[in-house]
Short mmCIF file of C-alpha atoms in Angstrom, two decimals:
data_model
loop_
_atom_site.label_atom_id
_atom_site.label_comp_id
_atom_site.label_asym_id
_atom_site.label_seq_id
_atom_site.Cartn_x
_atom_site.Cartn_y
_atom_site.Cartn_z
CA MET A 1 -14.91 -20.11 -20.02
CA LYS A 2 -14.12 -18.84 -16.48
CA ARG A 3 -12.73 -15.36 -16.17
CA THR A 4 -11.40 -13.68 -12.99
CA ALA A 5 -11.88 -9.94 -12.48
CA GLY A 6 -8.23 -9.75 -11.39
CA ILE A 7 -6.30 -9.66 -8.11
CA HIS A 8 -8.21 -10.11 -4.86
CA HIS A 9 -5.16 -9.64 -2.53
CA ILE A 10 -1.46 -10.16 -2.28
CA THR A 11 0.19 -11.57 0.78
CA ALA A 12 3.80 -10.96 1.69
CA ILE A 13 6.37 -11.73 4.40
CA VAL A 14 7.93 -8.77 6.24
CA GLY A 15 9.90 -7.97 9.47
CA HIS A 16 8.82 -5.97 12.48
CA PRO A 17 5.07 -5.20 12.42
CA GLN A 18 5.29 -1.55 13.57
CA GLN A 19 7.79 -0.90 10.68
CA ASN A 20 5.23 -2.52 8.43
CA VAL A 21 2.44 -0.38 9.74
CA ASP A 22 4.44 2.78 9.54
CA PHE A 23 5.28 2.28 5.80
CA TYR A 24 1.99 1.14 4.48
CA ALA A 25 -0.32 3.34 6.60
CA GLY A 26 1.92 6.15 7.71
CA ILE A 27 3.81 6.69 4.36
CA LEU A 28 1.71 5.14 1.61
CA GLY A 29 -1.49 6.33 3.38
CA LEU A 30 -3.41 3.01 3.10
CA ARG A 31 -6.05 2.12 5.65
CA MET A 32 -5.22 -0.85 8.11
CA VAL A 33 -8.54 -2.54 7.62
CA LYS A 34 -7.93 -5.62 9.69
CA LYS A 35 -5.59 -6.54 12.59
CA THR A 36 -5.68 -10.28 13.23
CA VAL A 37 -3.46 -13.28 13.50
CA ASN A 38 -1.96 -15.88 11.25
CA PHE A 39 -4.47 -18.71 11.52
CA ASP A 40 -1.61 -21.22 11.24
CA ASP A 41 0.64 -19.33 13.61
CA PRO A 42 -1.45 -17.25 16.02
CA GLY A 43 1.54 -15.81 17.80
CA THR A 44 2.13 -13.73 14.59
CA TYR A 45 -0.04 -10.88 13.34
CA HIS A 46 -1.86 -11.01 10.01
CA LEU A 47 -2.27 -7.40 9.00
CA TYR A 48 -4.42 -6.17 6.14
CA PHE A 49 -4.02 -2.78 4.30
CA GLY A 50 -6.34 -1.36 1.60
CA ASN A 51 -8.79 1.29 0.62
CA ASP A 52 -11.37 2.88 2.91
CA GLY A 53 -13.74 -0.12 2.61
CA GLY A 54 -11.16 -2.90 2.19
CA LYS A 55 -12.47 -3.61 -1.34
CA PRO A 56 -11.04 -6.73 -3.22
CA GLY A 57 -8.27 -5.52 -5.55
CA THR A 58 -6.95 -3.09 -2.91
CA ILE A 59 -5.81 -5.35 -0.16
CA ILE A 60 -2.18 -6.26 0.64
CA THR A 61 -1.69 -8.52 3.66
CA PHE A 62 1.35 -9.32 5.65
CA PHE A 63 2.84 -11.85 7.98
CA PRO A 64 5.34 -9.91 10.08
CA TRP A 65 8.11 -11.93 11.59
CA ALA A 66 10.51 -9.50 13.37
CA ASP A 67 13.43 -11.92 13.53
CA ALA A 68 12.91 -13.93 10.30
CA TYR A 69 15.64 -14.36 7.74
CA PRO A 70 15.65 -12.19 4.51
CA GLY A 71 14.16 -13.85 1.43
CA VAL A 72 15.46 -13.72 -2.12
CA ILE A 73 13.14 -12.36 -4.90
CA GLY A 74 13.14 -14.66 -7.85
CA ASP A 75 11.36 -17.28 -9.89
CA GLY A 76 8.17 -18.71 -8.17
CA GLN A 77 7.09 -15.40 -6.77
CA VAL A 78 5.41 -12.10 -7.46
CA GLY A 79 8.43 -10.05 -8.14
CA VAL A 80 6.93 -6.58 -8.19
CA THR A 81 3.62 -5.34 -6.68
CA SER A 82 2.13 -2.43 -8.55
CA TYR A 83 -0.22 0.18 -7.13
CA VAL A 84 -2.37 2.57 -9.18
CA VAL A 85 -2.75 6.21 -8.41
CA PRO A 86 -4.82 8.94 -10.08
CA THR A 87 -3.58 10.67 -13.16
CA GLY A 88 -1.48 13.59 -12.21
CA ALA A 89 -0.48 12.27 -8.75
CA PHE A 90 3.11 11.46 -9.62
CA PRO A 91 4.53 14.92 -8.39
CA PHE A 92 2.98 14.34 -4.97
CA TRP A 93 4.44 10.86 -4.71
CA GLU A 94 7.85 11.86 -5.84
CA ASN A 95 7.87 14.51 -3.14
CA ARG A 96 6.55 12.15 -0.58
CA LEU A 97 9.07 9.35 -1.28
CA THR A 98 11.75 12.02 -1.14
CA LYS A 99 10.52 13.38 2.11
CA PHE A 100 10.84 9.94 3.80
CA ASN A 101 14.23 9.19 2.22
CA ILE A 102 12.88 6.39 0.09
CA GLU A 103 15.03 5.94 -2.95
CA PHE A 104 13.01 5.55 -6.20
CA SER A 105 13.60 5.31 -9.94
CA LYS A 106 11.50 6.19 -12.90
CA SER A 107 10.88 3.80 -15.85
CA GLU A 108 8.46 3.31 -18.76
CA ARG A 109 6.87 0.12 -20.12
CA PHE A 110 3.99 -0.47 -22.40
CA GLY A 111 3.48 3.24 -22.70
CA GLU A 112 3.10 3.89 -19.04
CA ARG A 113 5.31 5.59 -16.53
CA TYR A 114 6.32 3.89 -13.23
CA LEU A 115 7.88 4.95 -9.91
CA THR A 116 9.77 1.96 -8.52
CA PHE A 117 10.93 1.64 -4.92
CA LYS A 118 11.23 -0.84 -2.04
CA ASP A 119 9.40 -0.95 1.23
CA THR A 120 11.27 -1.05 4.59
CA HIS A 121 11.75 -4.74 4.39
CA GLY A 122 12.79 -5.06 0.73
CA LEU A 123 9.53 -5.77 -0.96
CA GLN A 124 9.66 -4.42 -4.58
CA LEU A 125 6.80 -1.94 -5.22
CA GLU A 126 5.82 0.48 -7.92
CA LEU A 127 3.23 3.19 -8.62
CA VAL A 128 1.54 3.80 -12.05
CA GLU A 129 -0.87 6.51 -12.98
CA ARG A 130 -4.18 5.35 -14.49
CA ALA A 131 -7.55 6.97 -15.01
CA SER A 132 -9.51 3.68 -14.45
CA GLY A 133 -10.69 2.61 -10.96
CA ASP A 134 -12.55 4.33 -8.38
CA GLN A 135 -10.86 7.18 -6.41
CA SER A 136 -10.28 6.21 -2.84
CA SER A 137 -12.11 8.20 -0.30
CA TRP A 138 -9.56 7.43 2.43
CA ALA A 139 -7.20 10.25 3.44
CA PHE A 140 -4.48 9.98 6.03
CA GLY A 141 -1.87 12.57 6.94
CA GLU A 142 -0.82 14.46 3.93
CA VAL A 143 -2.19 11.74 1.54
CA THR A 144 -5.47 13.16 0.40
CA SER A 145 -8.12 11.28 -1.57
CA ASN A 146 -7.23 12.97 -4.82
CA VAL A 147 -3.74 11.50 -4.85
CA ALA A 148 -4.32 8.38 -2.72
CA ILE A 149 -3.60 4.84 -3.93
CA LYS A 150 -6.72 3.40 -5.51
CA GLY A 151 -5.68 -0.17 -5.18
CA PHE A 152 -3.56 -2.55 -7.18
CA GLY A 153 -2.41 -1.72 -10.64
CA GLY A 154 -1.36 -5.40 -11.00
CA ALA A 155 1.82 -7.43 -10.48
CA THR A 156 4.86 -8.59 -12.31
CA LEU A 157 5.27 -12.43 -11.97
CA PHE A 158 8.70 -14.10 -12.00
CA SER A 159 8.14 -17.71 -13.22
CA ALA A 160 10.32 -20.78 -13.48
CA GLN A 161 8.32 -21.63 -16.62
CA PRO A 162 7.09 -18.39 -18.17
CA ASP A 163 5.24 -19.96 -21.11
CA GLN A 164 3.42 -22.29 -18.81
CA THR A 165 2.34 -19.40 -16.50
CA ALA A 166 1.27 -17.30 -19.61
CA LYS A 167 -0.80 -20.31 -20.90
CA LEU A 168 -2.40 -20.63 -17.44
CA LEU A 169 -3.36 -16.95 -17.25
CA VAL A 170 -5.11 -17.20 -20.57
CA ASP A 171 -6.48 -20.59 -20.75
CA VAL A 172 -7.49 -21.15 -17.10
CA MET A 173 -7.76 -17.65 -15.34
CA GLY A 174 -9.37 -16.00 -18.42
CA LEU A 175 -6.91 -13.13 -18.88
CA GLU A 176 -6.16 -11.77 -22.35
CA LYS A 177 -2.52 -11.34 -23.65
CA ILE A 178 -2.42 -7.77 -24.94
CA ALA A 179 1.34 -6.97 -25.56
CA GLU A 180 4.93 -8.04 -25.32
CA GLU A 181 8.05 -5.95 -25.14
CA ASN A 182 11.53 -5.84 -23.53
CA GLY A 183 11.36 -9.33 -21.99
CA LEU A 184 7.84 -8.93 -20.54
CA MET A 185 4.46 -10.38 -21.55
CA ARG A 186 1.42 -8.26 -20.56
CA PHE A 187 -2.01 -9.70 -19.70
CA LYS A 188 -5.29 -8.07 -18.84
CA SER A 189 -8.41 -9.04 -17.00
CA TYR A 190 -11.82 -7.36 -17.19
CA GLY A 191 -11.63 -5.60 -13.83
CA GLU A 192 -10.88 -1.96 -13.43
CA ILE A 193 -8.07 -2.41 -10.79
CA GLY A 194 -5.67 -5.28 -10.16
CA ASN A 195 -6.17 -6.12 -13.73
CA ILE A 196 -2.74 -5.82 -15.41
CA ILE A 197 -0.32 -8.70 -15.02
CA ASP A 198 3.15 -8.69 -16.56
CA VAL A 199 5.15 -11.93 -16.77
CA LYS A 200 8.91 -11.97 -17.07
CA SER A 201 9.61 -13.77 -20.31
CA SER A 202 12.64 -15.72 -19.07
CA PRO A 203 13.63 -17.32 -15.79
CA SER A 204 15.98 -15.27 -13.53
CA GLY A 205 16.87 -17.67 -10.76
CA ARG A 206 14.77 -19.38 -8.09
CA GLY A 207 13.49 -17.14 -5.30
CA GLN A 208 13.71 -18.05 -1.64
CA MET A 209 10.82 -17.22 0.74
CA GLY A 210 11.61 -14.89 3.62
CA VAL A 211 11.30 -11.25 4.68
CA GLY A 212 10.71 -9.02 1.75
CA THR A 213 9.14 -11.45 -0.50
CA VAL A 214 5.49 -12.18 -1.67
CA HIS A 215 4.02 -15.39 -0.43
CA HIS A 216 1.14 -15.73 -2.72
CA ILE A 217 -1.24 -13.84 -5.03
CA ALA A 218 -4.98 -14.27 -4.81
CA TRP A 219 -7.54 -13.94 -7.56
CA ARG A 220 -11.06 -12.92 -7.36
CA ALA A 221 -14.13 -15.26 -7.10
CA GLU A 222 -17.58 -13.62 -7.08
CA ASP A 223 -19.01 -15.79 -4.27
CA ASP A 224 -18.90 -19.35 -2.81
CA ALA A 225 -20.71 -20.84 -5.74
CA ASP A 226 -18.33 -19.21 -8.23
CA GLN A 227 -15.37 -20.40 -6.18
CA LEU A 228 -16.55 -24.04 -6.26
CA GLU A 229 -16.82 -23.68 -10.02
CA TRP A 230 -13.23 -22.31 -10.07
CA ARG A 231 -12.06 -25.27 -8.03
CA GLU A 232 -13.56 -27.71 -10.47
CA HIS A 233 -12.26 -25.65 -13.38
CA VAL A 234 -8.69 -25.51 -12.09
CA GLY A 235 -8.70 -29.18 -11.20
CA ASN A 236 -9.85 -30.10 -14.62
CA ALA A 237 -6.97 -28.19 -16.05
CA GLY A 238 -4.59 -30.58 -14.36
CA TYR A 239 -3.68 -28.61 -11.17
CA GLY A 240 -3.89 -29.87 -7.64
CA VAL A 241 -6.34 -27.67 -5.76
CA THR A 242 -6.86 -27.58 -1.95
CA PRO A 243 -10.32 -27.89 -0.37
CA VAL A 244 -12.05 -24.64 0.48
CA GLN A 245 -10.59 -23.02 3.59
CA ASP A 246 -12.42 -20.42 5.65
CA ARG A 247 -10.33 -17.36 6.20
CA ASN A 248 -13.05 -15.51 8.07
CA TYR A 249 -13.14 -12.54 5.66
CA PHE A 250 -13.24 -14.72 2.48
CA ASN A 251 -12.95 -18.37 1.56
CA ALA A 252 -9.86 -19.54 -0.17
CA ILE A 253 -8.55 -22.35 -2.33
CA TYR A 254 -4.94 -22.70 -3.32
CA PHE A 255 -2.84 -24.23 -6.08
CA LYS A 256 0.80 -23.95 -7.36
CA GLU A 257 1.04 -23.19 -10.95
CA ARG A 258 3.79 -24.75 -13.11
CA GLY A 259 6.03 -21.71 -12.81
CA GLU A 260 6.01 -22.41 -9.02
CA ILE A 261 4.02 -19.39 -8.00
CA LEU A 262 1.37 -19.99 -5.30
CA PHE A 263 -1.98 -18.97 -6.55
CA GLU A 264 -5.15 -18.49 -4.37
CA ILE A 265 -8.69 -17.91 -5.45
CA ALA A 266 -10.58 -15.99 -2.86
CA THR A 267 -14.23 -14.96 -2.57
CA ASP A 268 -15.20 -11.27 -2.56
CA PRO A 269 -17.66 -11.78 0.35
CA PRO A 270 -18.11 -11.50 3.26
CA GLY A 271 -15.45 -8.80 3.50
CA PHE A 272 -13.86 -7.11 6.49
CA ALA A 273 -16.81 -5.40 8.19
CA HIS A 274 -18.62 -8.45 9.30
CA ASP A 275 -16.91 -8.70 12.76
CA GLU A 276 -16.62 -4.88 13.25
CA SER A 277 -18.10 -1.89 11.80
CA GLY A 278 -16.92 -0.24 8.64
CA GLU A 279 -16.00 2.85 10.63
CA THR A 280 -13.88 0.89 13.20
CA MET A 281 -12.15 -1.57 10.94
CA GLY A 282 -8.62 -2.20 11.85
CA THR A 283 -8.70 -0.61 15.31
CA GLU A 284 -8.97 -3.72 17.46
CA LEU A 285 -7.39 -7.18 17.46
CA LYS A 286 -9.90 -9.56 15.87
CA LEU A 287 -9.48 -13.24 16.42
CA PRO A 288 -11.17 -16.23 14.79
CA ALA A 289 -13.43 -18.11 17.19
CA GLN A 290 -10.95 -20.95 17.81
CA TYR A 291 -8.47 -18.48 19.35
CA GLU A 292 -10.73 -16.21 21.30
CA GLN A 293 -10.18 -18.15 24.43
CA HIS A 294 -6.43 -17.49 24.13
CA ARG A 295 -6.84 -13.68 23.69
CA ASP A 296 -5.02 -12.70 26.88
CA ALA A 297 -2.03 -15.04 26.14
CA LEU A 298 -1.80 -13.83 22.62
CA MET A 299 -2.00 -10.20 23.68
CA ASN A 300 1.10 -10.91 25.88
CA VAL A 301 2.99 -12.37 22.93
CA LEU A 302 2.01 -9.95 20.10
CA PRO A 303 3.99 -6.66 20.10
CA PRO A 304 1.92 -3.57 20.47
CA ILE A 305 1.44 -1.71 17.24
CA GLU A 306 -0.34 1.55 16.27
CA VAL A 307 -1.21 3.48 13.19
CA ARG A 308 0.85 6.67 13.43
CA ASN A 309 0.58 9.88 11.47
CA LEU A 310 4.17 10.23 10.45
CA ASP A 311 3.58 13.62 8.95
CA ASN A 312 3.15 14.89 12.54
CA GLU A 313 6.35 13.14 13.77
CA GLY A 314 9.44 15.21 14.62
#
């Protein structure tokens, strides 16, 4: 039986790239580990944020389209993206969200407390305290390593066919169903981060892709050989799977599950430091080989962006 360790990355669509950088680096304190372009639309950035080393399970990536239409969060999407912070970090994060005028609410489910809020472009996020997972060594502005986001806590899936999605998570992806309450089913993988998946038990209306929505969720494969096993495994379960696609920092396969959520299975290696050093990740625009000859033209199209310490602003 195949089992994934959990989430590799989550990719979302947002608006202006500088606003995106300000929120995830400037406010949430994540590291921008890669600044590259959308391989299918090289006039658009593809930005990656995560922990200090860009470890799988910490990476959120964005396609920022400044003039794109807003999306509708609903069935066929990741409805809520969850981040895990160290135990005892909530007072810091409540103060920080308040400082930047970000409205948040408090809730509890499955015996855990959550802070729920939206990013600049409407993406639904939440923080949860957990002891598991390595503490981040990345610090930025007032976000010190003892309160910094460790990586993903997990995600809440909005499915057009929740029972089919639940069956896939257990029978194909190898997660374990551990609880059910208040209209949610909870599943767990064996990893320490990105390992808790909640599925809304009933459909809530079809989502529409656009700014403020998640494009896809990616699951971890150990390496290329493991990914090929996953491709065969998923195909044998009756899902149409793409050929392996080289994404430079990992290889990827994609399939749409029966609840209409786009799933990816991505390899842990080679990671984000193979085309620049670990110390300089995210500081320069990195292009895949096929676009390097167009660097000057792309630099004229892509808006300038910078990681800013917003605690020093004003």
